[in-house]
Amino acid sequence: MEIDHTQDQEQDDTSSSSSCCWLCLGGGPDASGMPLVRNCSCRGSSGLAHLSCIIRYAEIDGRNSYGSTGNIGAAFQQCRNCKQEFQNDLRYHLERARVLFVEREFSQDHMLHLRALIHRVRVLDAENDADRAEGDQTCFKMVSIIDEMKSHHAQREWSGELLKMEAVVLYVIGLFHMSVGTEESLQEALEYFGSATYLFTLLQDEINILSAKKNIAKIEAKFNGDEIPHDEGNDLAFSQRQYKYWLGKLGEQHPITIRRGEMLAHALYCLNQGIAAERLLMKSAAISRQVHGPTHNCTLSATAALKDVKERRVFIDSRKQWFQALRYENEGLSCVVRGPVVDSMQEQEENMLTLSLPITDVFPGPGTPVVCQGLIERAHLNGKIGDTRGFNGGKFEVHFEEAGLEPATIEHENLRIVFQLP
């Protein structure tokens, strides 16, 4: 699928007669006919601007920042009003403008040049012919800059930030070739990831070592025609470390942290830790909605993930099929279900049934939040919430959310699905 990067600017609120560019204060298109755009976390009438005005402002801010800090600031990447990163097509255009600006005015600053090229290659679409060609040129340019930098430094001097920059460049080039997906490009990606892993090892950068090794394993599995290797325990540990790292570095409101939280929730859900996954996604979606707005990529993604996790899948014993549980009725003696749940959305819609079945026929799926009731010998567990982790002989292994409660084996009849976590 090829993408036209000239037509994807966000249009909400830009057509209003009262809308104007916060930089030039002009309404409507700029001199070249480009409309007002906005793709950050601003809402209402704030944050709208012409692309040309944002670029002009970012260049002025970049010159001023470079003179005092040695860097060009964040105006090419971050909205001055909401302090959040640009996204989607606006980010695509501004990353290109950033590279052109740096190459025009600061090409002698190799580290600044490399950072601009790294961010540019990350927004390119490898399925688009023009982007793929630009990506190849950008990767070659990054390697050339690294070689030139090395020629001006003795080997003993090539350490610290210089070594880390080389490792990141190699890793990013690996990601680009991996996204191209041809056999030749995947072979190149393996080589770049391998070199990056070696350098990350010298730097003792465990997060990036794991990331590079995961990508190597994916490519090797594809070459061998195998299933992509999947170690759920390691995936969870990796996701936890990444989330903790970005949470500490950027805070809980940053889009990167929110995305890492979504990845952690997925890892939790795959290990049937449904309650922890749902609570994390509830938190992430609420933060993203409040800070970035309801239409931001992070909000949409976290909300969609939360919707999936909140589905209460159940196995209907009489039909030997999976359904989605909706609610209880008849004083909790019956459960309303909808399904069957199948992979194909079209097939699912065509054959969808809504049934009211006795609870003895409805068995919660792995990771489903449940609450204990009617227990006599272990009455202290009544009202306690946990998620199902295993099933054997009509009994579920339940892991409780409350600290200090040991997992317990509970009869099916003593469990009820929790449709809304308290």
Short mmCIF file of C-alpha atoms in Angstrom, two decimals:
data_model
loop_
_atom_site.label_atom_id
_atom_site.label_comp_id
_atom_site.label_asym_id
_atom_site.label_seq_id
_atom_site.Cartn_x
_atom_site.Cartn_y
_atom_site.Cartn_z
CA MET A 1 0.00 0.00 0.00
CA GLU A 2 1.49 3.33 -1.05
CA ILE A 3 0.69 6.43 0.96
CA ASP A 4 0.25 9.95 -0.43
CA HIS A 5 1.93 12.07 2.19
CA THR A 6 0.47 15.28 0.77
CA GLN A 7 -3.14 14.53 1.61
CA ASP A 8 -3.15 13.22 5.16
CA GLN A 9 -3.09 16.39 7.26
CA GLU A 10 -5.61 16.58 10.10
CA GLN A 11 -8.57 18.68 9.05
CA ASP A 12 -10.83 19.00 12.11
CA ASP A 13 -11.43 22.63 13.10
CA THR A 14 -9.37 23.90 10.13
CA SER A 15 -12.35 24.76 7.96
CA SER A 16 -14.00 27.09 10.46
CA SER A 17 -14.07 30.74 9.41
CA SER A 18 -12.65 31.67 12.83
CA SER A 19 -9.65 29.33 12.52
CA CYS A 20 -6.31 30.99 12.07
CA CYS A 21 -2.62 30.20 12.16
CA TRP A 22 -1.24 30.91 15.63
CA LEU A 23 2.04 32.04 14.04
CA CYS A 24 1.01 34.38 11.18
CA LEU A 25 -2.61 34.87 12.38
CA GLY A 26 -3.82 34.29 8.84
CA GLY A 27 -6.87 32.18 8.13
CA GLY A 28 -7.28 29.72 5.30
CA PRO A 29 -4.49 28.37 3.08
CA ASP A 30 -1.01 29.88 2.91
CA ALA A 31 0.51 31.48 -0.20
CA SER A 32 1.21 28.06 -1.72
CA GLY A 33 -2.34 26.85 -1.12
CA MET A 34 -1.54 24.56 1.82
CA PRO A 35 -4.30 24.50 4.49
CA LEU A 36 -4.04 24.99 8.22
CA VAL A 37 -2.83 21.81 9.92
CA ARG A 38 -2.59 20.39 13.39
CA ASN A 39 -1.43 17.00 14.57
CA CYS A 40 -0.43 17.33 18.19
CA SER A 41 -2.45 17.34 21.42
CA CYS A 42 -4.03 20.77 21.04
CA ARG A 43 -7.81 20.96 20.93
CA GLY A 44 -10.46 23.50 20.04
CA SER A 45 -9.01 26.32 17.97
CA SER A 46 -5.50 26.21 19.43
CA GLY A 47 -2.46 24.79 17.72
CA LEU A 48 -3.60 25.37 14.13
CA ALA A 49 -0.86 26.58 11.81
CA HIS A 50 0.43 26.53 8.27
CA LEU A 51 3.15 23.97 7.68
CA SER A 52 5.31 26.68 6.12
CA CYS A 53 4.89 28.85 9.24
CA ILE A 54 5.84 25.99 11.58
CA ILE A 55 8.96 25.32 9.52
CA ARG A 56 9.91 29.00 9.48
CA TYR A 57 9.37 29.28 13.24
CA ALA A 58 11.33 26.05 13.89
CA GLU A 59 14.26 27.32 11.81
CA ILE A 60 14.39 30.63 13.70
CA ASP A 61 14.10 28.85 17.03
CA GLY A 62 16.73 26.33 15.91
CA ARG A 63 19.27 29.03 15.06
CA ASN A 64 18.73 30.77 18.37
CA SER A 65 18.91 27.50 20.33
CA TYR A 66 22.05 26.36 18.55
CA GLY A 67 23.84 29.57 19.41
CA SER A 68 23.20 29.08 23.13
CA THR A 69 22.96 25.29 23.60
CA GLY A 70 24.64 23.66 20.61
CA ASN A 71 21.34 22.03 19.64
CA ILE A 72 18.41 23.20 17.51
CA GLY A 73 15.69 22.76 20.13
CA ALA A 74 12.44 20.84 19.73
CA ALA A 75 10.33 23.09 17.48
CA PHE A 76 10.56 20.67 14.53
CA GLN A 77 9.18 17.87 16.70
CA GLN A 78 7.08 19.42 19.43
CA CYS A 79 4.16 21.85 19.50
CA ARG A 80 5.04 24.99 21.45
CA ASN A 81 1.48 25.27 22.77
CA CYS A 82 0.70 21.80 24.13
CA LYS A 83 4.36 20.73 24.53
CA GLN A 84 3.57 17.38 22.88
CA GLU A 85 5.17 15.75 19.86
CA PHE A 86 3.73 16.16 16.39
CA GLN A 87 2.41 12.95 14.85
CA ASN A 88 1.26 11.35 11.61
CA ASP A 89 1.74 13.32 8.38
CA LEU A 90 2.74 16.58 10.04
CA ARG A 91 5.61 14.78 11.73
CA TYR A 92 6.59 13.27 8.37
CA HIS A 93 6.88 16.69 6.72
CA LEU A 94 8.64 18.34 9.65
CA GLU A 95 11.24 15.60 9.96
CA ARG A 96 12.10 16.18 6.30
CA ALA A 97 12.28 19.94 6.89
CA ARG A 98 14.51 19.33 9.90
CA VAL A 99 17.01 17.34 7.85
CA LEU A 100 17.09 19.99 5.11
CA PHE A 101 17.62 22.73 7.69
CA VAL A 102 20.47 20.91 9.44
CA GLU A 103 22.16 20.02 6.15
CA ARG A 104 21.87 23.60 4.95
CA GLU A 105 23.14 25.33 8.07
CA PHE A 106 24.83 22.84 10.42
CA SER A 107 26.17 20.02 8.24
CA GLN A 108 29.53 20.27 10.01
CA ASP A 109 27.87 19.14 13.25
CA HIS A 110 27.89 15.39 12.62
CA MET A 111 26.01 14.38 15.78
CA LEU A 112 23.22 16.88 15.06
CA HIS A 113 23.09 15.68 11.46
CA LEU A 114 22.86 12.03 12.50
CA ARG A 115 20.07 12.71 14.99
CA ALA A 116 18.04 14.43 12.26
CA LEU A 117 18.62 11.56 9.82
CA ILE A 118 17.70 8.94 12.44
CA HIS A 119 14.36 10.61 13.13
CA ARG A 120 13.72 11.03 9.42
CA VAL A 121 14.29 7.39 8.51
CA ARG A 122 11.97 6.29 11.32
CA VAL A 123 8.96 8.01 9.69
CA LEU A 124 9.54 6.66 6.18
CA ASP A 125 7.12 4.09 4.77
CA ALA A 126 9.10 1.22 3.25
CA GLU A 127 6.09 0.24 1.11
CA ASN A 128 6.21 3.62 -0.65
CA ASP A 129 8.69 3.63 -3.54
CA ALA A 130 9.85 7.20 -2.96
CA ASP A 131 10.24 6.67 0.77
CA ARG A 132 12.12 3.42 0.25
CA ALA A 133 14.54 5.14 -2.11
CA GLU A 134 14.99 8.01 0.35
CA GLY A 135 15.55 5.49 3.14
CA ASP A 136 18.34 3.78 1.20
CA GLN A 137 20.01 7.14 0.59
CA THR A 138 19.59 8.18 4.22
CA CYS A 139 21.08 4.92 5.52
CA PHE A 140 24.08 5.31 3.20
CA LYS A 141 24.49 8.90 4.36
CA MET A 142 24.46 7.87 8.04
CA VAL A 143 27.12 5.22 7.50
CA SER A 144 29.25 7.73 5.58
CA ILE A 145 29.01 10.26 8.40
CA ILE A 146 30.01 7.62 10.98
CA ASP A 147 33.03 6.66 8.82
CA GLU A 148 34.04 10.30 8.50
CA MET A 149 33.73 10.83 12.25
CA LYS A 150 35.87 7.75 12.93
CA SER A 151 38.57 9.07 10.62
CA HIS A 152 38.95 12.09 12.90
CA HIS A 153 39.10 10.13 16.17
CA ALA A 154 41.65 7.68 17.49
CA GLN A 155 40.19 4.26 18.34
CA ARG A 156 40.59 4.88 22.07
CA GLU A 157 38.53 8.07 21.69
CA TRP A 158 35.63 6.22 20.04
CA SER A 159 33.60 5.54 23.17
CA GLY A 160 30.76 6.96 25.23
CA GLU A 161 28.34 9.10 23.20
CA LEU A 162 30.21 8.46 19.96
CA LEU A 163 29.99 4.68 20.37
CA LYS A 164 26.34 4.91 21.39
CA MET A 165 25.52 7.00 18.32
CA GLU A 166 27.13 4.38 16.07
CA ALA A 167 25.14 1.62 17.79
CA VAL A 168 21.85 3.52 17.39
CA VAL A 169 22.60 4.27 13.73
CA LEU A 170 23.27 0.60 13.01
CA TYR A 171 20.09 -0.43 14.87
CA VAL A 172 17.93 2.09 13.01
CA ILE A 173 19.35 1.02 9.65
CA GLY A 174 18.51 -2.55 10.65
CA LEU A 175 14.92 -1.52 11.40
CA PHE A 176 14.59 0.15 8.00
CA HIS A 177 15.89 -2.87 6.10
CA MET A 178 13.67 -5.13 8.19
CA SER A 179 10.63 -3.03 7.22
CA VAL A 180 11.51 -3.34 3.50
CA GLY A 181 11.09 -7.09 3.95
CA THR A 182 12.83 -8.50 0.86
CA GLU A 183 15.22 -11.41 1.31
CA GLU A 184 18.20 -9.19 0.48
CA SER A 185 17.11 -6.42 2.85
CA LEU A 186 16.42 -8.88 5.66
CA GLN A 187 19.93 -10.29 5.25
CA GLU A 188 21.30 -6.75 5.53
CA ALA A 189 19.12 -6.15 8.59
CA LEU A 190 20.64 -9.21 10.27
CA GLU A 191 24.11 -7.83 9.75
CA TYR A 192 23.23 -4.40 11.10
CA PHE A 193 21.40 -5.80 14.13
CA GLY A 194 24.36 -8.09 14.82
CA SER A 195 26.80 -5.17 14.74
CA ALA A 196 24.48 -3.06 16.88
CA THR A 197 24.17 -5.87 19.44
CA TYR A 198 27.95 -6.03 19.76
CA LEU A 199 28.20 -2.28 20.40
CA PHE A 200 25.24 -2.24 22.81
CA THR A 201 27.00 -5.05 24.69
CA LEU A 202 30.13 -2.92 25.00
CA LEU A 203 27.91 -0.12 26.31
CA GLN A 204 26.06 -2.51 28.68
CA ASP A 205 22.76 -1.24 27.23
CA GLU A 206 20.54 -4.19 28.13
CA ILE A 207 17.28 -2.71 26.80
CA ASN A 208 18.65 -2.25 23.28
CA ILE A 209 20.53 -5.58 23.40
CA LEU A 210 17.22 -7.36 23.98
CA SER A 211 15.47 -5.33 21.27
CA ALA A 212 18.14 -6.12 18.69
CA LYS A 213 18.20 -9.82 19.60
CA LYS A 214 14.41 -10.03 19.31
CA ASN A 215 14.56 -8.61 15.80
CA ILE A 216 17.34 -11.02 14.85
CA ALA A 217 15.21 -13.93 16.10
CA LYS A 218 12.23 -12.73 14.05
CA ILE A 219 14.26 -12.52 10.86
CA GLU A 220 15.92 -15.90 11.38
CA ALA A 221 12.52 -17.48 12.01
CA LYS A 222 11.23 -16.00 8.77
CA PHE A 223 14.23 -17.34 6.82
CA ASN A 224 13.73 -20.80 8.33
CA GLY A 225 9.98 -20.81 7.78
CA ASP A 226 9.42 -21.24 11.50
CA GLU A 227 6.95 -19.67 13.86
CA ILE A 228 8.24 -16.41 15.31
CA PRO A 229 9.87 -17.40 18.61
CA HIS A 230 7.72 -16.39 21.51
CA ASP A 231 8.72 -16.61 25.14
CA GLU A 232 5.89 -15.07 27.12
CA GLY A 233 7.86 -14.89 30.35
CA ASN A 234 10.74 -13.08 28.69
CA ASP A 235 8.30 -10.86 26.79
CA LEU A 236 6.75 -9.77 30.08
CA ALA A 237 10.11 -9.09 31.74
CA PHE A 238 11.26 -7.16 28.66
CA SER A 239 8.06 -5.10 28.51
CA GLN A 240 8.22 -4.35 32.23
CA ARG A 241 11.78 -3.09 31.94
CA GLN A 242 10.98 -0.95 28.92
CA TYR A 243 7.92 0.57 30.57
CA LYS A 244 9.82 1.29 33.78
CA TYR A 245 12.69 2.84 31.82
CA TRP A 246 10.51 5.21 29.79
CA LEU A 247 8.27 6.00 32.74
CA GLY A 248 11.30 7.15 34.70
CA LYS A 249 12.79 9.04 31.77
CA LEU A 250 9.75 10.73 30.21
CA GLY A 251 6.91 10.43 32.73
CA GLU A 252 3.52 8.78 32.39
CA GLN A 253 2.03 11.38 30.01
CA HIS A 254 4.53 11.00 27.18
CA PRO A 255 3.30 9.09 24.09
CA ILE A 256 6.30 6.74 24.21
CA THR A 257 5.47 5.75 27.80
CA ILE A 258 1.81 5.27 26.92
CA ARG A 259 2.75 3.00 23.99
CA ARG A 260 5.14 1.01 26.17
CA GLY A 261 2.34 0.66 28.72
CA GLU A 262 0.13 -0.77 25.99
CA MET A 263 2.87 -3.27 25.08
CA LEU A 264 3.22 -4.26 28.73
CA ALA A 265 -0.55 -4.72 29.00
CA HIS A 266 -0.44 -7.01 25.97
CA ALA A 267 2.31 -9.10 27.58
CA LEU A 268 0.30 -9.32 30.80
CA TYR A 269 -2.83 -10.33 28.91
CA CYS A 270 -0.96 -13.08 27.04
CA LEU A 271 -0.01 -14.53 30.45
CA ASN A 272 -3.67 -14.46 31.55
CA GLN A 273 -3.10 -11.53 33.92
CA GLY A 274 -6.25 -9.85 32.68
CA ILE A 275 -6.89 -7.59 35.67
CA ALA A 276 -3.41 -6.04 35.65
CA ALA A 277 -3.63 -5.57 31.86
CA GLU A 278 -7.04 -3.93 32.07
CA ARG A 279 -6.09 -1.58 34.90
CA LEU A 280 -2.93 -0.46 33.11
CA LEU A 281 -4.85 0.21 29.90
CA MET A 282 -7.58 2.07 31.79
CA LYS A 283 -4.93 4.31 33.29
CA SER A 284 -3.05 4.81 30.01
CA ALA A 285 -6.19 5.55 27.99
CA ALA A 286 -7.46 8.03 30.60
CA ILE A 287 -4.11 9.87 30.74
CA SER A 288 -3.85 9.98 26.96
CA ARG A 289 -7.42 11.21 26.55
CA GLN A 290 -6.89 13.98 29.11
CA VAL A 291 -3.45 15.11 27.92
CA HIS A 292 -3.49 14.40 24.18
CA GLY A 293 -7.20 14.41 23.35
CA PRO A 294 -9.63 11.74 22.14
CA THR A 295 -8.39 11.67 18.52
CA HIS A 296 -4.66 11.34 19.25
CA ASN A 297 -2.99 8.15 17.99
CA CYS A 298 -2.03 7.10 21.52
CA THR A 299 -5.58 7.54 22.79
CA LEU A 300 -7.14 5.65 19.90
CA SER A 301 -4.66 2.79 20.23
CA ALA A 302 -4.93 2.48 24.02
CA THR A 303 -8.74 2.70 23.87
CA ALA A 304 -8.91 -0.02 21.21
CA ALA A 305 -6.60 -2.25 23.26
CA LEU A 306 -8.72 -1.64 26.36
CA LYS A 307 -11.87 -2.60 24.45
CA ASP A 308 -10.27 -5.89 23.43
CA VAL A 309 -9.08 -6.68 26.96
CA LYS A 310 -12.52 -5.91 28.42
CA GLU A 311 -14.13 -8.57 26.25
CA ARG A 312 -15.13 -11.40 28.56
CA ARG A 313 -14.63 -14.52 26.47
CA VAL A 314 -16.35 -17.66 27.69
CA PHE A 315 -16.48 -21.25 26.53
CA ILE A 316 -20.00 -22.60 25.98
CA ASP A 317 -19.81 -26.25 26.91
CA SER A 318 -22.99 -27.33 25.13
CA ARG A 319 -21.86 -25.80 21.83
CA LYS A 320 -18.09 -26.31 22.19
CA GLN A 321 -17.55 -22.73 21.02
CA TRP A 322 -16.20 -19.45 22.37
CA PHE A 323 -18.63 -16.58 22.92
CA GLN A 324 -18.45 -13.12 24.50
CA ALA A 325 -20.26 -12.80 27.81
CA LEU A 326 -22.34 -9.61 28.10
CA ARG A 327 -24.17 -9.72 31.45
CA TYR A 328 -25.97 -11.87 33.96
CA GLU A 329 -29.76 -12.06 34.28
CA ASN A 330 -32.37 -14.05 36.19
CA GLU A 331 -30.71 -13.13 39.50
CA GLY A 332 -27.37 -14.38 38.25
CA LEU A 333 -28.57 -17.82 37.20
CA SER A 334 -28.26 -17.09 33.46
CA CYS A 335 -25.61 -15.38 31.38
CA VAL A 336 -26.28 -13.48 28.16
CA VAL A 337 -23.63 -14.27 25.55
CA ARG A 338 -22.97 -13.21 21.97
CA GLY A 339 -21.03 -15.15 19.36
CA PRO A 340 -19.52 -17.41 18.35
CA VAL A 341 -16.18 -15.61 18.37
CA VAL A 342 -14.27 -16.41 15.17
CA ASP A 343 -11.23 -14.96 13.40
CA SER A 344 -13.05 -13.56 10.39
CA MET A 345 -15.07 -10.41 11.15
CA GLN A 346 -17.38 -11.02 8.19
CA GLU A 347 -18.06 -14.61 9.23
CA GLN A 348 -18.55 -13.46 12.81
CA GLU A 349 -21.20 -10.88 11.82
CA GLU A 350 -23.03 -13.29 9.52
CA ASN A 351 -23.37 -16.02 12.15
CA MET A 352 -23.70 -13.93 15.31
CA LEU A 353 -26.15 -15.17 17.95
CA THR A 354 -27.27 -13.67 21.25
CA LEU A 355 -28.24 -16.34 23.76
CA SER A 356 -29.24 -16.54 27.41
CA LEU A 357 -27.69 -19.67 28.88
CA PRO A 358 -27.54 -21.23 32.35
CA ILE A 359 -24.33 -20.33 34.15
CA THR A 360 -23.47 -24.03 34.42
CA ASP A 361 -22.92 -23.96 30.63
CA VAL A 362 -20.71 -20.82 30.64
CA PHE A 363 -17.03 -21.17 31.54
CA PRO A 364 -14.81 -18.06 31.84
CA GLY A 365 -11.78 -18.03 29.55
CA PRO A 366 -8.16 -17.71 30.77
CA GLY A 367 -7.37 -14.34 32.32
CA THR A 368 -11.02 -13.43 32.91
CA PRO A 369 -11.67 -11.27 36.00
CA VAL A 370 -13.92 -13.17 38.41
CA VAL A 371 -15.25 -12.74 41.93
CA CYS A 372 -15.75 -15.50 44.50
CA GLN A 373 -19.13 -16.08 46.11
CA GLY A 374 -20.92 -18.72 48.17
CA LEU A 375 -17.75 -20.22 49.66
CA ILE A 376 -18.24 -21.75 53.11
CA GLU A 377 -14.91 -23.27 54.15
CA ARG A 378 -12.97 -20.37 52.64
CA ALA A 379 -15.48 -17.66 53.32
CA HIS A 380 -12.73 -15.03 53.57
CA LEU A 381 -12.38 -15.26 49.78
CA ASN A 382 -16.00 -14.28 49.12
CA GLY A 383 -16.07 -10.92 47.34
CA LYS A 384 -12.40 -11.17 46.40
CA ILE A 385 -11.49 -10.48 42.77
CA GLY A 386 -8.94 -12.41 40.77
CA ASP A 387 -8.31 -13.72 37.27
CA THR A 388 -8.53 -17.28 36.02
CA ARG A 389 -5.19 -18.87 35.16
CA GLY A 390 -6.02 -22.56 34.73
CA PHE A 391 -8.92 -25.04 34.64
CA ASN A 392 -9.05 -28.67 35.63
CA GLY A 393 -11.92 -30.96 36.60
CA GLY A 394 -14.53 -28.23 36.89
CA LYS A 395 -12.29 -26.03 39.06
CA PHE A 396 -10.45 -22.83 38.20
CA GLU A 397 -7.10 -21.70 39.51
CA VAL A 398 -7.70 -18.11 40.55
CA HIS A 399 -4.95 -15.58 41.24
CA PHE A 400 -6.23 -12.77 43.43
CA GLU A 401 -5.55 -9.09 42.99
CA GLU A 402 -5.40 -8.33 46.70
CA ALA A 403 -1.88 -8.53 48.11
CA GLY A 404 -1.30 -11.37 50.54
CA LEU A 405 -3.93 -13.72 49.12
CA GLU A 406 -2.52 -16.96 47.77
CA PRO A 407 -3.87 -18.45 44.52
CA ALA A 408 -6.75 -20.83 45.13
CA THR A 409 -8.65 -23.54 43.28
CA ILE A 410 -12.32 -22.55 43.12
CA GLU A 411 -15.35 -24.48 41.91
CA HIS A 412 -16.98 -23.13 38.75
CA GLU A 413 -20.29 -22.56 40.60
CA ASN A 414 -18.58 -20.25 43.11
CA LEU A 415 -17.28 -17.80 40.52
CA ARG A 416 -18.97 -14.94 38.70
CA ILE A 417 -17.49 -12.87 35.90
CA VAL A 418 -16.63 -9.27 36.77
CA PHE A 419 -17.79 -7.19 33.82
CA GLN A 420 -16.60 -3.85 35.22
CA LEU A 421 -13.61 -3.65 37.51
CA PRO A 422 -14.25 -1.53 40.61
#
